[in-house]
Amino acid sequence: MSGIYVYSDEANLAGELLGFAAGMGRQATAVVFSQEEAEAVKGFGAEKVLIFSGDSPLAEQYAKALATYLDAEQAELFLVGMTPRGRELAARVAGYLGCGMASDALSLTPVEGGFKAEKMLYGGVAILAETLESPCVVTLSSGKAEVKSAPDSPIETLDVQADTRVRLVATEPLVKQGVDLNAAEKVVGVGLGLSKQEDMRIAEELAETLGAELACTRSVAEERNWLPVEQYLGISGAIIKPQLYLSMGISGQIQHIIGVRDAKIIVGIDTNENAPIFKAADYGIVGDLYEIVPLLTETIKNA
């Protein structure tokens, strides 16, 4: 077996995957599909950067060529970032290889003959641990490792044949309205404890005072439409790892906690002393957020 190969169409996430491999005591090869992508990831500590070059701009159309290469090289693991394009490529490569695949793994450790992966089941109620024999494919979300700078890696280009049975007719950029919560050091989360949209100003003032970004639960984004969907936290939303996460009016069901449990410090504010958020929080305040949050904001301003 000749090692680990990583891919993500998001350069920073590719850097995290390389950092994750390093955390397992392994150096990995970064797989890319253009010179531009190679330039973006070459400083993240890869053993080398491997460009699969062909006549298609779509990474997923190189799945068969990539699988053939990984098989010939007797690769142990293909580690892929959890993006829409990453999921598509990972599934296709696993299919061509006829190997095991774990999606959105929480943890991954080398074992004899393969890797042990853990992932959530039933919305986070249970954790499944499974052992995948090498070669295998695993997808990871962001926040699992740090990006590390390193001297530029050597770049190698392979000329390969793309599968062009599906053609790209047109592209239209997806305009994101929300902020990049993954990069935030501090985050204030808003739940259904706020009774009307005008009261969002209470949370906004606290976030501004803390120098934090504003986030929310799924219901606030998708049902009430008070914030963009990019700003809701949870198992099907953003999964963050800030220094501070402060929630207000959020009960803290497991689907939400999955998105914030890696925060260094969690503070919860809720009227219900039995709210699940307090089991996950480092600090909890039982009380009315309409009274507590303005006082907290004023105290921080005067500190």
CSV table of C-alpha atoms in Angstrom, one decimal:
chain,number,residue,atom,x,y,z
A,1,MET,CA,0.0,0.0,0.0
A,2,SER,CA,1.4,3.4,-1.0
A,3,GLY,CA,-0.4,5.9,1.2
A,4,ILE,CA,-3.2,8.4,1.4
A,5,TYR,CA,-4.6,10.7,-1.3
A,6,VAL,CA,-6.8,13.7,-0.5
A,7,TYR,CA,-9.1,15.9,-2.6
A,8,SER,CA,-11.3,18.9,-2.0
A,9,ASP,CA,-12.5,21.5,-4.5
A,10,GLU,CA,-12.1,24.0,-1.6
A,11,ALA,CA,-8.4,24.7,-1.1
A,12,ASN,CA,-8.7,25.4,2.6
A,13,LEU,CA,-10.5,22.1,3.2
A,14,ALA,CA,-7.9,20.3,1.2
A,15,GLY,CA,-5.4,21.8,3.6
A,16,GLU,CA,-7.4,20.5,6.5
A,17,LEU,CA,-7.4,17.0,5.0
A,18,LEU,CA,-3.6,17.1,4.6
A,19,GLY,CA,-3.4,18.3,8.3
A,20,PHE,CA,-5.7,15.4,9.3
A,21,ALA,CA,-3.5,12.9,7.6
A,22,ALA,CA,-0.5,14.5,9.3
A,23,GLY,CA,-2.3,14.0,12.6
A,24,MET,CA,-2.4,10.3,11.9
A,25,GLY,CA,1.3,10.4,11.4
A,26,ARG,CA,1.1,10.2,7.7
A,27,GLN,CA,1.9,12.4,4.7
A,28,ALA,CA,-0.5,12.5,1.9
A,29,THR,CA,-0.7,13.3,-1.8
A,30,ALA,CA,-3.0,16.1,-2.9
A,31,VAL,CA,-5.2,15.3,-5.9
A,32,VAL,CA,-6.3,18.3,-8.1
A,33,PHE,CA,-7.7,18.8,-11.6
A,34,SER,CA,-6.1,22.0,-12.7
A,35,GLN,CA,-2.9,24.0,-12.4
A,36,GLU,CA,-4.9,26.7,-10.5
A,37,GLU,CA,-6.0,24.1,-7.9
A,38,ALA,CA,-2.4,22.9,-7.6
A,39,GLU,CA,-1.1,26.4,-6.9
A,40,ALA,CA,-3.7,26.8,-4.2
A,41,VAL,CA,-2.8,23.7,-2.2
A,42,LYS,CA,1.0,23.3,-2.8
A,43,GLY,CA,1.9,25.1,0.4
A,44,PHE,CA,-0.1,22.9,2.7
A,45,GLY,CA,2.4,20.1,3.3
A,46,ALA,CA,1.5,17.5,0.7
A,47,GLU,CA,4.0,14.9,-0.2
A,48,LYS,CA,3.3,16.0,-3.8
A,49,VAL,CA,0.5,17.6,-5.7
A,50,LEU,CA,-0.9,15.4,-8.5
A,51,ILE,CA,-2.8,17.1,-11.4
A,52,PHE,CA,-5.2,14.9,-13.4
A,53,SER,CA,-5.2,16.8,-16.6
A,54,GLY,CA,-7.8,16.2,-19.4
A,55,ASP,CA,-10.3,17.9,-21.6
A,56,SER,CA,-13.1,18.5,-18.9
A,57,PRO,CA,-13.4,21.1,-16.2
A,58,LEU,CA,-15.5,18.7,-14.0
A,59,ALA,CA,-13.6,16.7,-11.3
A,60,GLU,CA,-16.2,14.0,-11.2
A,61,GLN,CA,-15.6,13.1,-14.8
A,62,TYR,CA,-12.1,11.9,-13.8
A,63,ALA,CA,-13.5,9.4,-11.3
A,64,LYS,CA,-12.7,6.3,-13.4
A,65,ALA,CA,-9.2,7.6,-14.2
A,66,LEU,CA,-8.5,8.4,-10.6
A,67,ALA,CA,-9.8,5.0,-9.4
A,68,THR,CA,-7.6,3.3,-11.9
A,69,TYR,CA,-4.6,5.2,-10.7
A,70,LEU,CA,-5.3,4.6,-7.0
A,71,ASP,CA,-5.7,0.9,-7.8
A,72,ALA,CA,-2.5,0.7,-9.7
A,73,GLU,CA,-0.7,2.6,-6.9
A,74,GLN,CA,-2.3,0.3,-4.2
A,75,ALA,CA,-3.5,3.4,-2.3
A,76,GLU,CA,-4.7,2.8,1.2
A,77,LEU,CA,-7.1,5.7,1.5
A,78,PHE,CA,-8.8,8.4,-0.6
A,79,LEU,CA,-9.8,11.2,1.8
A,80,VAL,CA,-12.3,13.6,0.4
A,81,GLY,CA,-13.8,16.9,1.6
A,82,MET,CA,-17.6,17.0,2.3
A,83,THR,CA,-18.6,19.4,-0.5
A,84,PRO,CA,-21.3,18.6,-3.1
A,85,ARG,CA,-18.5,18.0,-5.7
A,86,GLY,CA,-16.5,16.0,-3.2
A,87,ARG,CA,-19.4,13.7,-2.3
A,88,GLU,CA,-20.0,13.0,-6.0
A,89,LEU,CA,-16.4,12.2,-6.7
A,90,ALA,CA,-16.0,10.1,-3.6
A,91,ALA,CA,-19.0,7.9,-4.4
A,92,ARG,CA,-17.9,7.4,-8.0
A,93,VAL,CA,-14.4,6.5,-7.1
A,94,ALA,CA,-15.6,4.1,-4.4
A,95,GLY,CA,-17.9,2.5,-7.0
A,96,TYR,CA,-15.2,2.0,-9.6
A,97,LEU,CA,-12.8,0.6,-6.9
A,98,GLY,CA,-15.5,-1.6,-5.5
A,99,CYS,CA,-14.4,-0.7,-2.0
A,100,GLY,CA,-15.9,0.4,1.3
A,101,MET,CA,-16.8,4.1,1.9
A,102,ALA,CA,-17.7,6.1,5.0
A,103,SER,CA,-19.5,9.4,4.6
A,104,ASP,CA,-19.0,12.4,6.9
A,105,ALA,CA,-16.8,10.5,9.4
A,106,LEU,CA,-16.5,12.0,12.9
A,107,SER,CA,-13.1,10.2,13.5
A,108,LEU,CA,-10.7,8.1,11.5
A,109,THR,CA,-7.9,6.0,12.8
A,110,PRO,CA,-5.5,3.6,11.1
A,111,VAL,CA,-5.9,-0.1,12.0
A,112,GLU,CA,-4.2,-3.2,10.7
A,113,GLY,CA,-5.3,-3.6,7.1
A,114,GLY,CA,-7.4,-0.5,6.9
A,115,PHE,CA,-9.1,2.3,8.9
A,116,LYS,CA,-11.6,2.5,11.7
A,117,ALA,CA,-14.3,5.2,11.0
A,118,GLU,CA,-16.9,6.6,13.3
A,119,LYS,CA,-20.0,8.4,12.1
A,120,MET,CA,-23.4,9.5,13.4
A,121,LEU,CA,-26.7,7.6,12.9
A,122,TYR,CA,-30.3,8.6,13.5
A,123,GLY,CA,-29.5,12.3,13.7
A,124,GLY,CA,-26.7,11.9,16.2
A,125,VAL,CA,-28.6,9.6,18.6
A,126,ALA,CA,-26.1,6.8,17.9
A,127,ILE,CA,-22.5,6.4,16.8
A,128,LEU,CA,-21.6,3.8,14.3
A,129,ALA,CA,-18.0,2.4,14.3
A,130,GLU,CA,-16.9,0.4,11.3
A,131,THR,CA,-13.6,-0.9,10.0
A,132,LEU,CA,-12.9,-0.4,6.3
A,133,GLU,CA,-10.3,-2.5,4.5
A,134,SER,CA,-7.8,-0.7,2.3
A,135,PRO,CA,-8.3,0.6,-0.2
A,136,CYS,CA,-11.3,2.7,1.1
A,137,VAL,CA,-12.9,6.1,0.6
A,138,VAL,CA,-13.8,8.4,3.5
A,139,THR,CA,-15.4,11.9,3.4
A,140,LEU,CA,-14.7,14.5,6.1
A,141,SER,CA,-16.3,17.9,6.8
A,142,SER,CA,-14.4,20.9,7.7
A,143,GLY,CA,-13.2,21.6,11.3
A,144,LYS,CA,-11.5,18.2,11.8
A,145,ALA,CA,-7.9,19.6,11.6
A,146,GLU,CA,-5.8,22.7,11.3
A,147,VAL,CA,-4.3,23.9,8.0
A,148,LYS,CA,-0.6,24.1,8.3
A,149,SER,CA,1.8,26.0,6.1
A,150,ALA,CA,4.8,24.2,4.6
A,151,PRO,CA,7.4,24.6,1.8
A,152,ASP,CA,5.8,24.2,-1.6
A,153,SER,CA,5.3,20.6,-2.6
A,154,PRO,CA,6.4,19.2,-6.0
A,155,ILE,CA,3.7,19.2,-8.7
A,156,GLU,CA,3.3,16.3,-11.1
A,157,THR,CA,0.9,16.2,-14.0
A,158,LEU,CA,-0.8,13.1,-15.4
A,159,ASP,CA,-2.6,13.3,-18.8
A,160,VAL,CA,-5.8,11.3,-18.4
A,161,GLN,CA,-9.0,10.7,-20.3
A,162,ALA,CA,-12.2,12.3,-18.9
A,163,ASP,CA,-15.6,10.6,-19.1
A,164,THR,CA,-17.4,13.1,-21.2
A,165,ARG,CA,-20.8,11.4,-21.5
A,166,VAL,CA,-22.2,14.2,-19.4
A,167,ARG,CA,-21.4,17.7,-20.6
A,168,LEU,CA,-21.3,21.0,-18.8
A,169,VAL,CA,-23.7,23.3,-20.7
A,170,ALA,CA,-23.6,26.4,-18.5
A,171,THR,CA,-22.6,27.6,-15.0
A,172,GLU,CA,-24.2,30.0,-12.7
A,173,PRO,CA,-22.6,31.0,-9.4
A,174,LEU,CA,-24.4,30.3,-6.2
A,175,VAL,CA,-24.6,33.6,-4.3
A,176,LYS,CA,-24.2,33.0,-0.6
A,177,GLN,CA,-25.9,35.5,1.7
A,178,GLY,CA,-24.4,34.4,5.0
A,179,VAL,CA,-21.0,34.7,6.6
A,180,ASP,CA,-18.3,32.1,6.8
A,181,LEU,CA,-19.0,30.6,10.2
A,182,ASN,CA,-16.1,28.2,9.9
A,183,ALA,CA,-13.7,31.0,10.1
A,184,ALA,CA,-15.4,32.7,13.1
A,185,GLU,CA,-13.6,32.8,16.5
A,186,LYS,CA,-16.8,33.7,18.3
A,187,VAL,CA,-20.4,32.9,17.4
A,188,VAL,CA,-23.8,33.9,18.9
A,189,GLY,CA,-26.6,31.5,18.1
A,190,VAL,CA,-30.3,32.5,18.0
A,191,GLY,CA,-33.2,30.1,18.5
A,192,LEU,CA,-37.0,30.3,18.7
A,193,GLY,CA,-36.7,31.9,22.1
A,194,LEU,CA,-36.9,35.2,20.2
A,195,SER,CA,-40.6,35.9,19.7
A,196,LYS,CA,-40.4,38.3,16.7
A,197,GLN,CA,-37.9,39.3,14.0
A,198,GLU,CA,-37.5,42.8,15.3
A,199,ASP,CA,-36.0,41.3,18.5
A,200,MET,CA,-33.1,40.0,16.4
A,201,ARG,CA,-31.5,43.3,17.2
A,202,ILE,CA,-30.9,42.1,20.8
A,203,ALA,CA,-28.7,39.3,19.4
A,204,GLU,CA,-27.1,41.5,16.8
A,205,GLU,CA,-26.0,44.0,19.5
A,206,LEU,CA,-24.5,41.2,21.6
A,207,ALA,CA,-22.6,39.8,18.6
A,208,GLU,CA,-21.3,43.2,17.6
A,209,THR,CA,-20.1,43.8,21.2
A,210,LEU,CA,-18.3,40.5,21.3
A,211,GLY,CA,-16.9,40.8,17.8
A,212,ALA,CA,-18.8,37.6,16.9
A,213,GLU,CA,-20.7,36.3,13.9
A,214,LEU,CA,-24.5,35.6,14.2
A,215,ALA,CA,-25.9,32.1,13.6
A,216,CYS,CA,-29.2,30.3,14.3
A,217,THR,CA,-31.1,27.1,14.5
A,218,ARG,CA,-32.6,25.5,11.4
A,219,SER,CA,-36.1,26.7,12.2
A,220,VAL,CA,-35.0,30.3,12.4
A,221,ALA,CA,-33.4,30.1,8.9
A,222,GLU,CA,-35.8,27.8,7.1
A,223,GLU,CA,-39.2,28.5,8.7
A,224,ARG,CA,-39.0,32.1,9.9
A,225,ASN,CA,-36.4,33.2,7.3
A,226,TRP,CA,-34.8,35.6,9.7
A,227,LEU,CA,-31.2,34.6,8.6
A,228,PRO,CA,-29.8,33.0,5.5
A,229,VAL,CA,-29.7,29.2,5.4
A,230,GLU,CA,-25.9,29.4,5.4
A,231,GLN,CA,-26.1,30.6,9.0
A,232,TYR,CA,-27.9,27.8,10.6
A,233,LEU,CA,-26.0,25.3,12.8
A,234,GLY,CA,-26.5,21.6,13.1
A,235,ILE,CA,-26.1,18.2,11.6
A,236,SER,CA,-27.5,19.3,8.3
A,237,GLY,CA,-26.1,22.9,8.5
A,238,ALA,CA,-22.8,24.4,9.5
A,239,ILE,CA,-20.5,22.5,11.9
A,240,ILE,CA,-18.3,25.0,13.6
A,241,LYS,CA,-15.3,25.0,16.0
A,242,PRO,CA,-15.0,28.6,17.4
A,243,GLN,CA,-13.3,29.6,20.6
A,244,LEU,CA,-16.7,30.8,22.0
A,245,TYR,CA,-20.3,29.7,21.2
A,246,LEU,CA,-23.0,31.6,23.0
A,247,SER,CA,-26.6,30.4,22.4
A,248,MET,CA,-29.7,32.3,23.4
A,249,GLY,CA,-33.2,30.8,23.3
A,250,ILE,CA,-32.0,27.5,21.9
A,251,SER,CA,-33.1,24.4,23.7
A,252,GLY,CA,-30.2,22.4,22.3
A,253,GLN,CA,-31.5,19.3,20.7
A,254,ILE,CA,-28.9,16.8,19.5
A,255,GLN,CA,-29.2,17.9,15.9
A,256,HIS,CA,-28.1,21.4,16.9
A,257,ILE,CA,-25.4,20.3,19.4
A,258,ILE,CA,-23.7,18.2,16.7
A,259,GLY,CA,-22.9,21.5,14.9
A,260,VAL,CA,-21.4,23.3,17.9
A,261,ARG,CA,-20.0,20.6,20.3
A,262,ASP,CA,-16.4,21.2,19.2
A,263,ALA,CA,-16.5,24.9,20.4
A,264,LYS,CA,-13.8,25.5,23.0
A,265,ILE,CA,-16.4,27.2,25.3
A,266,ILE,CA,-20.2,26.9,25.1
A,267,VAL,CA,-22.5,29.3,26.9
A,268,GLY,CA,-26.2,28.6,27.0
A,269,ILE,CA,-29.1,31.0,27.9
A,270,ASP,CA,-32.6,29.5,28.3
A,271,THR,CA,-35.6,29.8,30.5
A,272,ASN,CA,-35.9,26.1,30.9
A,273,GLU,CA,-33.4,24.8,33.4
A,274,ASN,CA,-33.8,21.3,32.0
A,275,ALA,CA,-33.0,22.3,28.4
A,276,PRO,CA,-30.5,20.0,26.7
A,277,ILE,CA,-28.2,22.9,25.9
A,278,PHE,CA,-27.1,22.9,29.5
A,279,LYS,CA,-25.8,19.4,29.3
A,280,ALA,CA,-23.4,20.5,26.5
A,281,ALA,CA,-22.6,24.0,27.9
A,282,ASP,CA,-19.6,24.9,29.9
A,283,TYR,CA,-21.6,27.8,31.4
A,284,GLY,CA,-25.4,28.1,31.7
A,285,ILE,CA,-27.7,30.9,32.5
A,286,VAL,CA,-31.3,30.1,33.4
A,287,GLY,CA,-33.5,33.0,32.7
A,288,ASP,CA,-35.3,35.3,30.3
A,289,LEU,CA,-33.0,36.2,27.4
A,290,TYR,CA,-34.9,39.5,27.0
A,291,GLU,CA,-33.5,40.5,30.4
A,292,ILE,CA,-30.2,38.7,30.5
A,293,VAL,CA,-28.8,39.5,27.0
A,294,PRO,CA,-29.1,43.3,27.2
A,295,LEU,CA,-27.5,43.3,30.6
A,296,LEU,CA,-24.7,41.0,29.3
A,297,THR,CA,-24.1,43.3,26.3
A,298,GLU,CA,-24.0,46.4,28.6
A,299,THR,CA,-21.6,44.7,31.0
A,300,ILE,CA,-19.2,43.7,28.2
A,301,LYS,CA,-19.3,47.2,26.8
A,302,ASN,CA,-18.4,48.6,30.1
A,303,ALA,CA,-15.7,46.0,31.0
